[in-house]
Coordinates of C-alpha atoms and ligand atoms in Angstrom, one line a residue:
Chain A
M1 CA -34.8 -8.3 -29.1
T2 CA -35.9 -5.2 -27.3
E3 CA -33.2 -2.5 -26.7
K4 CA -31.5 -3.0 -23.3
L5 CA -31.5 -0.2 -20.8
M6 CA -27.9 0.9 -20.4
G7 CA -26.0 2.3 -17.4
N8 CA -22.4 3.2 -16.7
P9 CA -20.6 1.7 -13.7
R10 CA -18.1 4.6 -13.6
N11 CA -20.9 7.1 -13.4
A12 CA -22.6 5.0 -10.7
Y13 CA -19.3 5.1 -8.8
G14 CA -18.8 8.8 -9.1
E15 CA -22.4 9.6 -8.1
K16 CA -22.3 7.2 -5.2
L17 CA -19.0 8.8 -3.9
V18 CA -20.7 12.2 -3.7
E19 CA -23.5 10.6 -1.7
L20 CA -21.1 8.8 0.6
G21 CA -19.1 12.0 1.0
A22 CA -22.1 13.5 2.9
R23 CA -22.5 10.3 5.0
Y24 CA -18.8 9.9 5.9
P25 CA -17.0 13.1 6.7
N26 CA -13.8 11.1 6.9
L27 CA -14.1 9.8 3.3
V28 CA -11.3 11.1 1.0
V29 CA -10.6 10.4 -2.6
L30 CA -7.3 10.4 -4.6
D31 CA -6.9 10.2 -8.3
A32 CA -3.9 10.3 -10.7
D33 CA -4.8 12.7 -13.5
L34 CA -7.8 10.6 -14.6
S35 CA -10.6 12.0 -12.5
K36 CA -12.7 12.9 -15.6
S37 CA -12.5 9.2 -16.7
T38 CA -12.9 7.6 -13.4
K39 CA -15.6 10.1 -12.4
T40 CA -14.0 11.0 -9.1
I41 CA -14.3 14.5 -10.5
L42 CA -17.9 14.6 -9.3
F43 CA -16.6 14.2 -5.7
A44 CA -13.8 16.7 -6.4
K45 CA -16.3 19.3 -7.3
K46 CA -18.5 18.7 -4.3
Y47 CA -15.7 18.2 -1.7
P48 CA -12.6 19.9 -3.0
N49 CA -10.9 19.7 0.4
R50 CA -11.2 16.0 0.6
F51 CA -10.1 15.3 -3.0
F52 CA -6.4 14.9 -3.7
E53 CA -5.1 15.2 -7.2
M54 CA -1.9 13.3 -7.2
G55 CA -0.7 13.8 -10.8
V56 CA 0.5 10.9 -12.9
A57 CA 2.2 9.2 -10.0
E58 CA 0.4 6.1 -9.0
A59 CA 2.9 4.6 -6.6
N60 CA 3.0 7.8 -4.6
M61 CA -0.8 8.0 -4.7
M62 CA -1.2 4.5 -3.2
S63 CA 1.2 5.0 -0.3
T64 CA -0.3 8.4 0.4
A65 CA -3.7 6.9 0.6
A66 CA -2.4 4.4 3.1
G67 CA -1.0 7.3 5.2
L68 CA -4.4 9.0 5.1
A69 CA -6.1 5.8 6.1
S70 CA -3.7 5.3 9.0
C71 CA -5.2 8.5 10.4
G72 CA -8.8 7.2 10.3
K73 CA -9.7 8.2 6.8
I74 CA -11.7 6.0 4.4
A75 CA -9.5 6.5 1.3
F76 CA -10.9 5.7 -2.2
V77 CA -8.2 5.6 -4.8
S78 CA -9.0 5.6 -8.5
T79 CA -7.3 5.3 -11.8
F80 CA -7.3 2.8 -14.7
A81 CA -7.0 -0.8 -13.6
V82 CA -3.8 -1.3 -15.5
F83 CA -2.1 1.6 -13.7
A84 CA -3.7 1.0 -10.3
T85 CA -2.4 -2.5 -10.0
G86 CA 0.6 -2.5 -12.4
R87 CA 2.3 0.7 -11.4
A88 CA 1.7 0.4 -7.7
Y89 CA 1.8 -3.3 -6.9
D90 CA 4.6 -3.1 -4.3
Q91 CA 2.8 -0.1 -2.6
I92 CA -0.5 -2.1 -2.5
R93 CA 1.3 -5.1 -1.2
M94 CA 3.2 -3.3 1.6
D95 CA 1.1 -0.3 2.5
L96 CA -2.4 -1.6 2.0
A97 CA -2.5 -5.4 2.2
Y98 CA 0.4 -6.1 4.7
S99 CA -0.7 -3.2 6.8
Q100 CA -4.4 -3.9 6.5
V101 CA -5.3 -0.2 6.1
N102 CA -8.7 1.1 5.0
V103 CA -7.9 1.9 1.4
K104 CA -10.4 1.1 -1.3
I105 CA -9.0 0.9 -4.8
F106 CA -11.8 1.5 -7.3
A107 CA -10.3 0.9 -10.8
T108 CA -12.0 1.6 -14.0
H109 CA -11.2 0.6 -17.6
G110 CA -10.7 -3.1 -16.7
G111 CA -10.8 -5.7 -19.4
I112 CA -10.6 -5.6 -23.2
S113 CA -13.8 -3.6 -23.7
V114 CA -11.6 -0.6 -23.1
G115 CA -11.4 -0.9 -26.9
K116 CA -9.4 1.3 -29.1
D117 CA -6.6 2.3 -26.7
G118 CA -5.2 -1.1 -27.2
A119 CA -3.5 -3.7 -25.0
S120 CA -1.5 -1.1 -23.2
H121 CA -4.8 0.0 -21.6
Q122 CA -6.7 -3.3 -21.5
M123 CA -6.1 -4.8 -18.1
I124 CA -6.6 -8.5 -18.0
E125 CA -4.3 -9.4 -15.1
D126 CA -5.6 -7.2 -12.3
L127 CA -7.9 -9.8 -10.6
A128 CA -5.0 -12.2 -10.5
L129 CA -2.6 -9.7 -9.1
M130 CA -5.0 -8.5 -6.4
R131 CA -6.3 -12.0 -5.6
V132 CA -2.9 -13.3 -4.6
L133 CA -2.5 -10.6 -1.9
P134 CA -3.3 -11.7 1.7
N135 CA -6.0 -9.5 3.3
M136 CA -7.2 -8.1 0.0
T137 CA -10.9 -8.3 -1.0
V138 CA -11.4 -8.4 -4.8
L139 CA -14.6 -7.3 -6.4
A140 CA -16.0 -7.0 -10.0
P141 CA -19.5 -5.6 -10.1
S142 CA -21.6 -6.3 -13.2
D143 CA -23.8 -3.3 -13.8
A144 CA -24.4 0.2 -12.6
T145 CA -26.9 -0.7 -9.9
Q146 CA -24.7 -3.4 -8.4
T147 CA -21.7 -1.0 -8.6
E148 CA -23.6 1.5 -6.4
K149 CA -24.3 -1.1 -3.8
I150 CA -20.8 -2.4 -3.8
V151 CA -19.3 1.1 -3.4
E152 CA -21.5 1.5 -0.5
L153 CA -20.3 -1.7 1.1
M154 CA -16.7 -0.8 0.4
A155 CA -17.1 2.3 2.5
E156 CA -18.8 0.3 5.2
H157 CA -16.3 -2.6 5.4
K158 CA -12.9 -2.1 7.1
G159 CA -9.7 -3.2 5.3
P160 CA -8.1 -3.0 1.9
M161 CA -10.3 -3.7 -1.1
Y162 CA -10.0 -3.7 -4.9
A163 CA -12.9 -3.3 -7.3
R164 CA -12.8 -3.0 -11.0
V165 CA -15.3 -2.0 -13.6
G166 CA -15.0 -1.5 -17.4
R167 CA -15.1 1.6 -19.4
A168 CA -18.2 1.1 -21.5
D169 CA -21.9 1.5 -20.8
V170 CA -23.3 -1.9 -19.9
P171 CA -26.9 -3.2 -19.7
V172 CA -28.7 -2.6 -16.5
I173 CA -29.3 -6.0 -15.0
Y174 CA -30.7 -5.3 -11.6
D175 CA -33.1 -2.9 -10.0
R176 CA -32.2 -1.4 -6.7
S177 CA -34.3 -3.8 -4.5
Y178 CA -32.6 -6.8 -6.1
V179 CA -29.1 -5.7 -4.9
E180 CA -30.2 -4.5 -1.6
T181 CA -29.4 -7.8 0.1
L182 CA -26.1 -8.2 -1.7
E183 CA -23.3 -9.4 0.6
I184 CA -19.5 -9.3 -0.1
G185 CA -18.4 -12.9 -0.5
R186 CA -21.8 -14.3 -1.5
G187 CA -22.4 -15.1 -5.1
M188 CA -25.9 -14.2 -6.5
I189 CA -27.9 -16.8 -8.4
V190 CA -29.5 -14.6 -11.0
E191 CA -31.2 -17.4 -13.0
D192 CA -31.5 -21.0 -12.0
G193 CA -31.4 -24.2 -13.9
D194 CA -30.3 -27.9 -13.7
D195 CA -28.1 -28.7 -16.7
A196 CA -25.1 -26.4 -16.4
T197 CA -23.8 -23.5 -14.3
I198 CA -22.4 -20.3 -15.7
I199 CA -20.3 -18.4 -13.2
A200 CA -19.6 -14.9 -14.4
C201 CA -18.3 -11.6 -13.1
G202 CA -18.3 -8.0 -14.2
T203 CA -19.2 -7.2 -17.8
M204 CA -19.6 -10.9 -18.6
V205 CA -22.7 -11.4 -16.4
D206 CA -24.9 -9.9 -19.0
A207 CA -23.5 -12.2 -21.7
A208 CA -24.1 -15.2 -19.4
L209 CA -27.7 -14.1 -18.9
D210 CA -28.2 -13.8 -22.7
A211 CA -26.7 -17.3 -23.1
H212 CA -29.1 -18.6 -20.5
K213 CA -32.1 -17.3 -22.5
I214 CA -30.8 -18.8 -25.8
L215 CA -30.1 -22.1 -24.2
L216 CA -33.5 -22.2 -22.6
K217 CA -35.1 -22.0 -26.0
E218 CA -33.0 -25.1 -27.0
G219 CA -34.2 -27.0 -23.9
I220 CA -31.1 -26.5 -21.8
S221 CA -31.5 -25.0 -18.4
T222 CA -28.6 -23.1 -16.8
R223 CA -27.9 -21.6 -13.4
V224 CA -26.3 -18.2 -13.8
I225 CA -24.2 -16.9 -10.9
D226 CA -23.0 -13.3 -10.6
M227 CA -19.8 -13.8 -8.7
H228 CA -19.2 -10.2 -7.9
T229 CA -16.7 -11.1 -5.2
I230 CA -13.6 -13.0 -6.5
K231 CA -12.1 -13.0 -3.0
P232 CA -13.3 -14.2 -0.6
L233 CA -14.8 -16.7 -3.0
D234 CA -18.2 -18.2 -2.3
E235 CA -16.9 -21.8 -2.3
K236 CA -20.1 -23.3 -0.9
L237 CA -22.2 -22.0 -3.8
I238 CA -19.6 -23.3 -6.3
L239 CA -19.7 -26.8 -4.7
R240 CA -23.5 -26.8 -4.4
S241 CA -23.7 -25.9 -8.1
S242 CA -21.2 -28.6 -9.0
R243 CA -23.5 -31.2 -7.4
K244 CA -26.7 -29.7 -8.8
T245 CA -25.7 -29.3 -12.4
N246 CA -23.6 -31.3 -14.9
A247 CA -21.1 -28.7 -16.1
I248 CA -19.6 -25.4 -15.0
V249 CA -18.4 -22.7 -17.3
T250 CA -16.7 -19.6 -15.9
I251 CA -16.5 -16.4 -17.9
E252 CA -14.7 -13.1 -17.2
E253 CA -13.1 -10.2 -19.0
H254 CA -9.7 -11.2 -17.7
S255 CA -7.0 -13.7 -18.4
I256 CA -8.0 -17.3 -17.8
I257 CA -5.0 -17.5 -15.6
G258 CA -5.3 -16.4 -12.0
G259 CA -8.8 -14.8 -12.1
L260 CA -12.3 -16.0 -11.4
G261 CA -12.0 -19.1 -13.5
A262 CA -8.8 -20.1 -11.9
A263 CA -10.2 -19.5 -8.5
V264 CA -13.2 -21.7 -9.3
A265 CA -11.0 -24.4 -10.7
E266 CA -9.0 -24.4 -7.5
V267 CA -12.1 -25.0 -5.4
L268 CA -13.4 -27.7 -7.7
A269 CA -10.1 -29.6 -7.8
E270 CA -9.4 -29.4 -4.1
N271 CA -12.8 -30.8 -3.3
S272 CA -12.5 -33.6 -5.8
A273 CA -15.6 -32.4 -7.7
S274 CA -16.0 -34.5 -10.8
I275 CA -17.6 -32.1 -13.2
R276 CA -17.1 -31.0 -16.7
F277 CA -15.5 -27.6 -16.5
K278 CA -14.2 -24.8 -18.8
R279 CA -12.7 -21.4 -18.1
M280 CA -13.6 -18.7 -20.6
G281 CA -11.7 -15.5 -20.7
I282 CA -8.6 -14.1 -22.5
E283 CA -6.4 -17.1 -23.5
D284 CA -3.0 -16.0 -22.2
K285 CA -2.4 -13.3 -24.8
F286 CA -2.5 -9.6 -25.3
C287 CA -5.3 -8.3 -27.3
E288 CA -5.4 -5.3 -29.7
S289 CA -7.1 -2.1 -30.6
G290 CA -10.7 -2.2 -31.9
D291 CA -14.3 -1.6 -31.3
P292 CA -15.3 -3.2 -28.0
K293 CA -18.0 -5.3 -29.6
D294 CA -15.6 -6.6 -32.3
L295 CA -13.0 -7.4 -29.7
L296 CA -15.4 -9.3 -27.5
E297 CA -16.5 -11.2 -30.6
K298 CA -12.9 -12.0 -31.8
Y299 CA -11.7 -13.1 -28.4
G300 CA -14.7 -15.2 -27.7
L301 CA -16.5 -13.4 -24.9
T302 CA -20.1 -13.2 -26.1
A303 CA -23.3 -15.0 -25.3
K304 CA -23.0 -17.0 -28.5
H305 CA -19.6 -18.3 -27.4
V306 CA -21.0 -19.2 -24.0
V307 CA -23.9 -21.1 -25.6
R308 CA -21.4 -23.0 -27.8
Q309 CA -19.2 -23.9 -24.8
V310 CA -22.1 -25.1 -22.6
K311 CA -23.4 -27.3 -25.3
K312 CA -20.0 -28.7 -26.0
L313 CA -19.4 -29.6 -22.4
L314 CA -22.8 -31.2 -22.0
K315 CA -22.3 -33.3 -25.2
N316 CA -19.0 -34.8 -24.1
Chain B
M1 CA 13.0 27.9 20.2
A2 CA 13.5 25.1 22.6
Y3 CA 16.7 25.3 24.7
Y4 CA 18.8 22.3 25.8
T5 CA 21.4 22.5 28.6
E6 CA 24.8 20.9 28.1
K7 CA 23.7 18.2 30.6
Q8 CA 20.6 17.4 28.7
I9 CA 22.6 17.0 25.5
K10 CA 25.1 14.8 27.3
E11 CA 22.3 12.6 28.6
L12 CA 21.0 12.2 25.0
E13 CA 24.5 11.3 23.8
L14 CA 24.7 8.7 26.6
L15 CA 21.3 7.3 25.5
A16 CA 22.6 7.1 21.9
V17 CA 25.5 4.9 23.1
K18 CA 23.1 2.7 25.0
I19 CA 20.9 2.3 21.8
R20 CA 24.0 1.4 19.8
K21 CA 24.9 -1.3 22.3
Y22 CA 21.4 -2.7 22.0
I23 CA 21.7 -2.7 18.3
I24 CA 25.0 -4.7 18.4
E25 CA 23.6 -7.2 20.8
M26 CA 20.3 -7.6 18.8
L27 CA 22.0 -8.1 15.5
Y28 CA 24.5 -10.5 17.0
R29 CA 21.7 -12.6 18.5
A30 CA 19.6 -12.4 15.4
A31 CA 22.7 -13.4 13.4
S32 CA 21.4 -11.2 10.6
G33 CA 20.3 -7.7 9.9
H34 CA 21.8 -4.3 9.0
P35 CA 24.3 -2.7 11.4
G36 CA 25.7 0.1 9.2
G37 CA 22.5 2.0 8.5
S38 CA 21.1 1.3 12.0
L39 CA 24.1 2.9 13.6
S40 CA 24.3 5.9 11.3
A41 CA 20.6 6.7 12.1
V42 CA 20.8 6.5 15.9
D43 CA 21.5 10.0 16.9
A44 CA 18.7 11.6 14.9
I45 CA 16.2 9.0 16.1
V46 CA 17.3 9.5 19.7
A47 CA 17.0 13.3 19.4
L48 CA 13.5 12.9 17.9
Y49 CA 12.0 10.5 20.4
F50 CA 13.8 11.6 23.6
A51 CA 13.8 15.3 23.2
H52 CA 11.7 16.5 20.3
M53 CA 8.5 14.7 19.4
R54 CA 5.2 14.8 21.2
H55 CA 4.4 11.2 21.9
N56 CA 3.2 8.9 24.7
P57 CA 4.4 5.2 25.0
K58 CA 1.4 4.5 27.1
N59 CA -0.9 5.7 24.3
P60 CA 0.7 4.9 21.0
D61 CA -2.5 5.6 19.1
D62 CA -3.0 9.1 20.4
P63 CA -4.5 10.9 17.4
D64 CA -2.5 14.0 18.3
R65 CA 0.9 12.4 18.5
D66 CA 3.8 13.4 16.3
R67 CA 4.7 10.6 13.9
F68 CA 8.1 9.2 12.9
I69 CA 8.2 7.0 9.8
L70 CA 11.3 5.0 9.2
S71 CA 11.3 4.8 5.4
K72 CA 14.7 3.1 5.4
G73 CA 13.1 0.1 7.1
H74 CA 16.3 -2.0 7.3
A75 CA 17.4 0.3 10.2
A76 CA 14.6 -1.2 12.2
P77 CA 16.9 -2.2 15.1
A78 CA 17.6 1.5 15.8
L79 CA 13.9 2.2 15.9
Y80 CA 13.0 -0.9 17.9
A81 CA 15.7 -0.2 20.5
V82 CA 14.5 3.4 21.0
L83 CA 10.8 2.3 21.3
A84 CA 11.7 -0.4 23.8
E85 CA 13.9 2.0 25.9
L86 CA 10.9 4.3 26.0
G87 CA 8.6 1.5 27.2
Y88 CA 6.5 0.9 24.1
F89 CA 7.2 -2.8 24.6
P90 CA 9.5 -4.8 26.9
I91 CA 13.2 -4.6 26.4
E92 CA 13.3 -8.4 26.4
E93 CA 11.6 -8.4 22.9
L94 CA 14.8 -6.8 21.4
Y95 CA 16.6 -10.0 21.9
H96 CA 14.1 -11.9 19.9
L97 CA 14.5 -9.8 16.8
R98 CA 13.8 -11.7 13.6
E99 CA 12.8 -14.8 15.5
I100 CA 9.8 -17.0 14.7
N101 CA 6.7 -16.5 16.9
H102 CA 8.0 -13.1 18.1
M103 CA 6.9 -9.6 17.5
L104 CA 9.9 -7.8 16.0
Q105 CA 10.1 -8.6 12.3
G106 CA 13.2 -8.0 10.2
H107 CA 11.6 -4.8 8.9
P108 CA 9.0 -2.7 10.7
V109 CA 5.3 -3.7 10.6
S110 CA 2.7 -1.2 11.9
L111 CA 0.2 -4.0 12.7
Y112 CA 2.5 -5.9 15.0
T113 CA 4.6 -3.4 16.9
P114 CA 3.3 -0.6 19.2
G115 CA 4.9 2.7 18.1
V116 CA 5.7 1.6 14.5
E117 CA 3.7 3.9 12.2
A118 CA 4.2 2.4 8.8
S119 CA 5.3 -1.0 7.4
T120 CA 8.5 -0.4 5.5
G121 CA 11.4 -2.5 4.1
S122 CA 10.6 -1.9 0.5
L123 CA 12.5 1.3 0.0
G124 CA 10.9 4.4 -1.4
H125 CA 7.4 4.3 0.2
G126 CA 7.8 6.2 3.5
L127 CA 7.7 9.8 2.3
S128 CA 4.5 9.1 0.4
F129 CA 3.0 7.5 3.4
G130 CA 4.1 10.4 5.5
N131 CA 2.5 12.8 3.1
G132 CA -0.8 11.0 3.6
V133 CA -0.4 11.4 7.4
A134 CA 0.5 15.1 7.0
L135 CA -2.5 15.7 4.6
A136 CA -4.8 14.1 7.2
G137 CA -3.4 16.3 9.9
K138 CA -4.1 19.4 7.8
L139 CA -7.7 18.2 7.0
D140 CA -8.4 17.5 10.7
G141 CA -6.8 20.8 11.8
K142 CA -4.4 18.9 14.0
S143 CA -1.0 20.3 15.0
Y144 CA 1.0 17.1 14.9
H145 CA 4.2 17.0 12.9
V146 CA 5.4 14.2 10.6
Y147 CA 9.0 13.1 10.4
V148 CA 10.3 10.7 7.8
M149 CA 13.8 9.2 7.7
L150 CA 15.1 8.2 4.3
G151 CA 18.4 6.6 3.3
D152 CA 20.5 8.3 0.7
G153 CA 20.6 5.2 -1.5
E154 CA 16.9 5.1 -1.1
L155 CA 16.7 8.4 -3.0
D156 CA 17.4 6.4 -6.1
E157 CA 13.8 5.3 -6.0
G158 CA 11.5 7.3 -8.3
Q159 CA 8.7 7.3 -5.8
V160 CA 10.7 9.4 -3.4
W161 CA 10.7 12.2 -6.0
E162 CA 6.9 11.8 -6.7
A163 CA 6.4 12.3 -3.0
A164 CA 8.9 15.2 -3.0
A165 CA 6.8 17.0 -5.6
A166 CA 3.5 16.2 -3.8
A167 CA 4.7 17.5 -0.4
A168 CA 5.8 20.8 -1.9
H169 CA 2.6 21.0 -4.0
Y170 CA 0.4 20.6 -1.0
R171 CA 2.6 22.9 1.1
L172 CA 3.1 20.3 3.8
D173 CA 4.9 22.4 6.4
N174 CA 3.9 19.8 8.9
M175 CA 6.4 17.4 7.2
T176 CA 10.1 17.1 7.9
A177 CA 12.1 14.6 6.0
M178 CA 15.5 13.6 7.0
V179 CA 18.2 11.9 4.8
D180 CA 20.7 9.7 6.5
R181 CA 23.5 11.0 4.2
N182 CA 26.2 8.3 4.9
Y183 CA 27.3 8.1 1.2
L184 CA 27.0 4.3 1.2
Q185 CA 24.4 1.9 -0.2
I186 CA 24.9 -1.8 -0.9
D187 CA 26.9 -1.8 -4.1
G188 CA 29.2 1.0 -2.9
N189 CA 29.5 4.8 -2.7
T190 CA 26.3 6.6 -3.6
E191 CA 28.0 8.8 -6.1
E192 CA 29.4 5.8 -7.9
V193 CA 26.2 3.7 -7.8
M194 CA 23.9 6.5 -8.9
R195 CA 25.0 10.1 -8.5
L196 CA 22.9 12.0 -6.0
E197 CA 24.7 15.4 -5.9
S198 CA 23.9 18.1 -5.7
L199 CA 21.3 16.9 -3.2
R200 CA 20.6 20.2 -1.7
E201 CA 19.9 21.8 -5.0
K202 CA 17.6 19.0 -6.0
W203 CA 15.4 19.3 -2.9
Q204 CA 15.4 23.0 -3.2
A205 CA 14.3 22.8 -6.8
F206 CA 11.5 20.5 -5.7
G207 CA 10.3 23.3 -3.4
W208 CA 11.7 22.1 -0.1
Y209 CA 13.5 24.1 2.7
V210 CA 16.8 22.4 3.1
I211 CA 18.9 22.3 6.3
E212 CA 22.2 20.5 6.5
V213 CA 23.8 19.3 9.8
D214 CA 26.3 16.9 11.3
G215 CA 24.0 13.9 11.8
H216 CA 25.9 12.8 14.9
D217 CA 25.7 16.1 16.7
I218 CA 22.5 15.9 18.7
A219 CA 22.5 19.6 19.7
E220 CA 22.7 20.5 16.0
I221 CA 20.0 18.0 15.1
L222 CA 17.6 19.4 17.7
K223 CA 18.2 22.9 16.4
A224 CA 17.5 21.8 12.9
L225 CA 14.3 20.0 13.9
D226 CA 13.1 23.2 15.6
E227 CA 13.9 25.3 12.6
A228 CA 12.1 22.8 10.3
D229 CA 9.0 22.7 12.5
H230 CA 8.7 26.5 12.3
K231 CA 9.2 26.8 8.6
E232 CA 5.9 27.8 7.1
N233 CA 4.3 27.0 3.7
M234 CA 6.8 24.4 2.6
P235 CA 8.1 21.0 3.7
S236 CA 11.6 20.8 5.2
I237 CA 14.3 18.3 4.7
I238 CA 17.3 17.9 7.0
I239 CA 20.4 16.4 5.3
L240 CA 22.1 14.5 8.1
N241 CA 25.8 14.1 7.3
T242 CA 26.5 10.8 8.9
V243 CA 29.0 8.0 9.0
K244 CA 27.7 4.5 8.2
G245 CA 28.4 2.2 11.1
K246 CA 29.0 5.2 13.4
G247 CA 30.3 4.3 16.9
V248 CA 32.1 1.1 16.0
S249 CA 35.5 1.7 14.5
F250 CA 35.7 -1.3 12.2
M251 CA 32.1 -0.8 10.9
E252 CA 32.5 2.9 10.2
N253 CA 32.4 3.7 6.5
N254 CA 32.7 0.0 5.8
V255 CA 30.2 -1.1 3.1
D256 CA 30.7 -4.7 4.2
F257 CA 28.7 -4.0 7.3
H258 CA 25.6 -2.9 5.5
G259 CA 23.8 -6.1 5.9
V260 CA 26.2 -8.4 7.8
P261 CA 25.8 -8.8 11.6
P262 CA 28.8 -8.9 13.9
N263 CA 30.2 -12.3 14.8
E264 CA 31.0 -13.1 18.5
M265 CA 34.5 -11.5 18.3
E266 CA 33.2 -8.5 16.5
R267 CA 30.3 -8.1 18.9
N268 CA 32.7 -8.2 21.9
L269 CA 35.0 -5.7 20.3
A270 CA 32.1 -3.4 19.4
L271 CA 30.7 -3.5 22.9
E272 CA 34.1 -2.8 24.4
E273 CA 34.4 0.3 22.2
L274 CA 31.0 1.5 23.1
D275 CA 31.5 0.9 26.8
M276 CA 34.6 3.0 26.6
L277 CA 32.7 5.8 24.9
Q278 CA 30.0 5.5 27.6
K279 CA 32.6 5.8 30.4
K280 CA 34.2 8.8 28.7
L281 CA 30.8 10.5 28.4
E282 CA 29.9 9.8 32.0
A283 CA 33.2 11.1 33.3
S284 CA 32.6 14.4 31.4
M285 CA 29.2 14.9 33.0
Ligands
TPP401 C1 12.7 -1.4 -3.2 C2 13.9 -2.0 -2.6 N1 15.0 -2.4 -3.4 C3 16.0 -2.9 -2.8 C4 16.1 -3.1 -1.5 C5 17.4 -3.8 -0.9 N2 18.1 -2.8 -0.1 C6 18.1 -2.8 1.3 S1 19.0 -1.6 1.9 C7 19.5 -1.1 0.4 C8 20.5 0.1 0.3 C9 19.9 1.3 0.9 O1 20.9 2.2 1.0 P1 20.6 3.5 1.9 O2 19.3 4.0 1.6 O3 21.8 4.5 1.6 O4 20.6 2.9 3.3 P2 21.7 3.1 4.5 O5 23.0 3.5 3.9 O6 21.1 4.1 5.4 O7 21.7 1.7 5.2 C10 19.0 -1.9 -0.6 C11 19.2 -1.7 -2.0 C12 15.0 -2.8 -0.7 N3 15.0 -3.0 0.6 N4 14.0 -2.2 -1.3
MG402 MG1 23.3 5.2 2.7

């Protein structure tokens, strides 16, 4: 295999913010003592007056962002996914979702590929927590290019939004022209096939694409969907895929409870789709410290695991 | 410094009685809600809206308006009654408080009600939200001022102190917080539930300019608001020494009326008392 070109979604976010700062004079950014990690520091350097360092105080940061948005600002808020959603849930609920303000939470360090910091920092419940909130849009971009586009769309769209990316560099999947037509709420068919559908989001899209290649060699053709928007979910695409192919596997760097897989299951069940189905993700447990690659291997989130799962479903 | 004649103050006091009467009627009809904290907050809210803040009921979204944020959202009836009296929405709505298919929710919601700046009800958010509004004002070079009313029990919330630190850090002199210091929360006296004293020293230590007044003396409140507006380089807080349930004898300092509405007999008694107060005030004018 040739080496993959890598990119970092956090860097993509930070650089895009700087660009958007010029386009939107009303764009402001808040961070909670993690600007070096979330890359909002790039914006802070360019636009110090529009950057607010809030210290290690996430609840206060979230409500303050809502106050800024109530005065016509586009407020981007960043910290690690675990703190963004866990420390400020009530503030997100009341001041962002209930009040429908224009605050964009861009959380980094989602999922287990955070690695060595351990389970305290590996957020695997955020998509579930944000998905259950009325008025909230939930996004999980898969590579640096898509992240750029999604950050652009977040600034354009009105209303509260949550996006999460991981910590690590990830392979570049798309070139710029490919994501140009991306729409929030519309899944992207990245590869097509007839036997099974793999629906993935975030860091797992690349694993799904690798699985697609391996399966193809074994004579199994799969459709791979990049479901960058968890909410509103592209139900039509899910149902079309359930009719076109014989099995559906979802995969996400998140608990199998409440995230992408659960959302897809809800759509399938309520539409009486009779299809073989499996959610892949973290199986209702906290993980541990370790090298990201080893963790993904141990907890079953690699292309190899997807291949095994697809074959198992098709065999039944 | 603004100057108010004795007559103007009397008129405001009369308005405060009128607002208290609305509150009693609203809560009686809703058969639920929070009388104690609504009644203790009335005088400060009346002073703000009828004599101090720059605002326009016909244009509630005016970007230059002063903002009032009721962080202790359970005192919504006091805010609603003031907004209705000013014409933000019809008085009739007051009597459908907490009713299905009606605008006035149990706690304030910015989306639904003209004049309501922030959705509150979960205690502890309002000062942070107000900081955001104040920061936006500074960024945009606007001269509006932000007022946030907190409960004293509400100060138990850690987020309040995060916000206290941030307001001082950003030198938000366009922010005035107010604490409705009625010494009661739900489980009892604030000093028994979770000691707050010495409150003045705490806020001072956080970098705030502290003013303390009788929270039922409208002239004093207005003077304090003026002083706070003019304080430069730091946020101000007015500790309003109040009586929970103020204006209705059997509700005053009575923790049982925190979240229990008056029944018919209690409502009649309360309105009688307030009517008498009104007559007395009118006679003295
Ligand atoms: C976060 C949160 N916790 C608990 C409550 C329930 N609650 C409503 S009012 C109240 C007591 C508030 O006391 P205080 O701030 O002193 O209000 P006041 O005396 O002015 O009515 C509590 C605990 C709430 N609304 N929000
Ligand atoms: Mg109190």
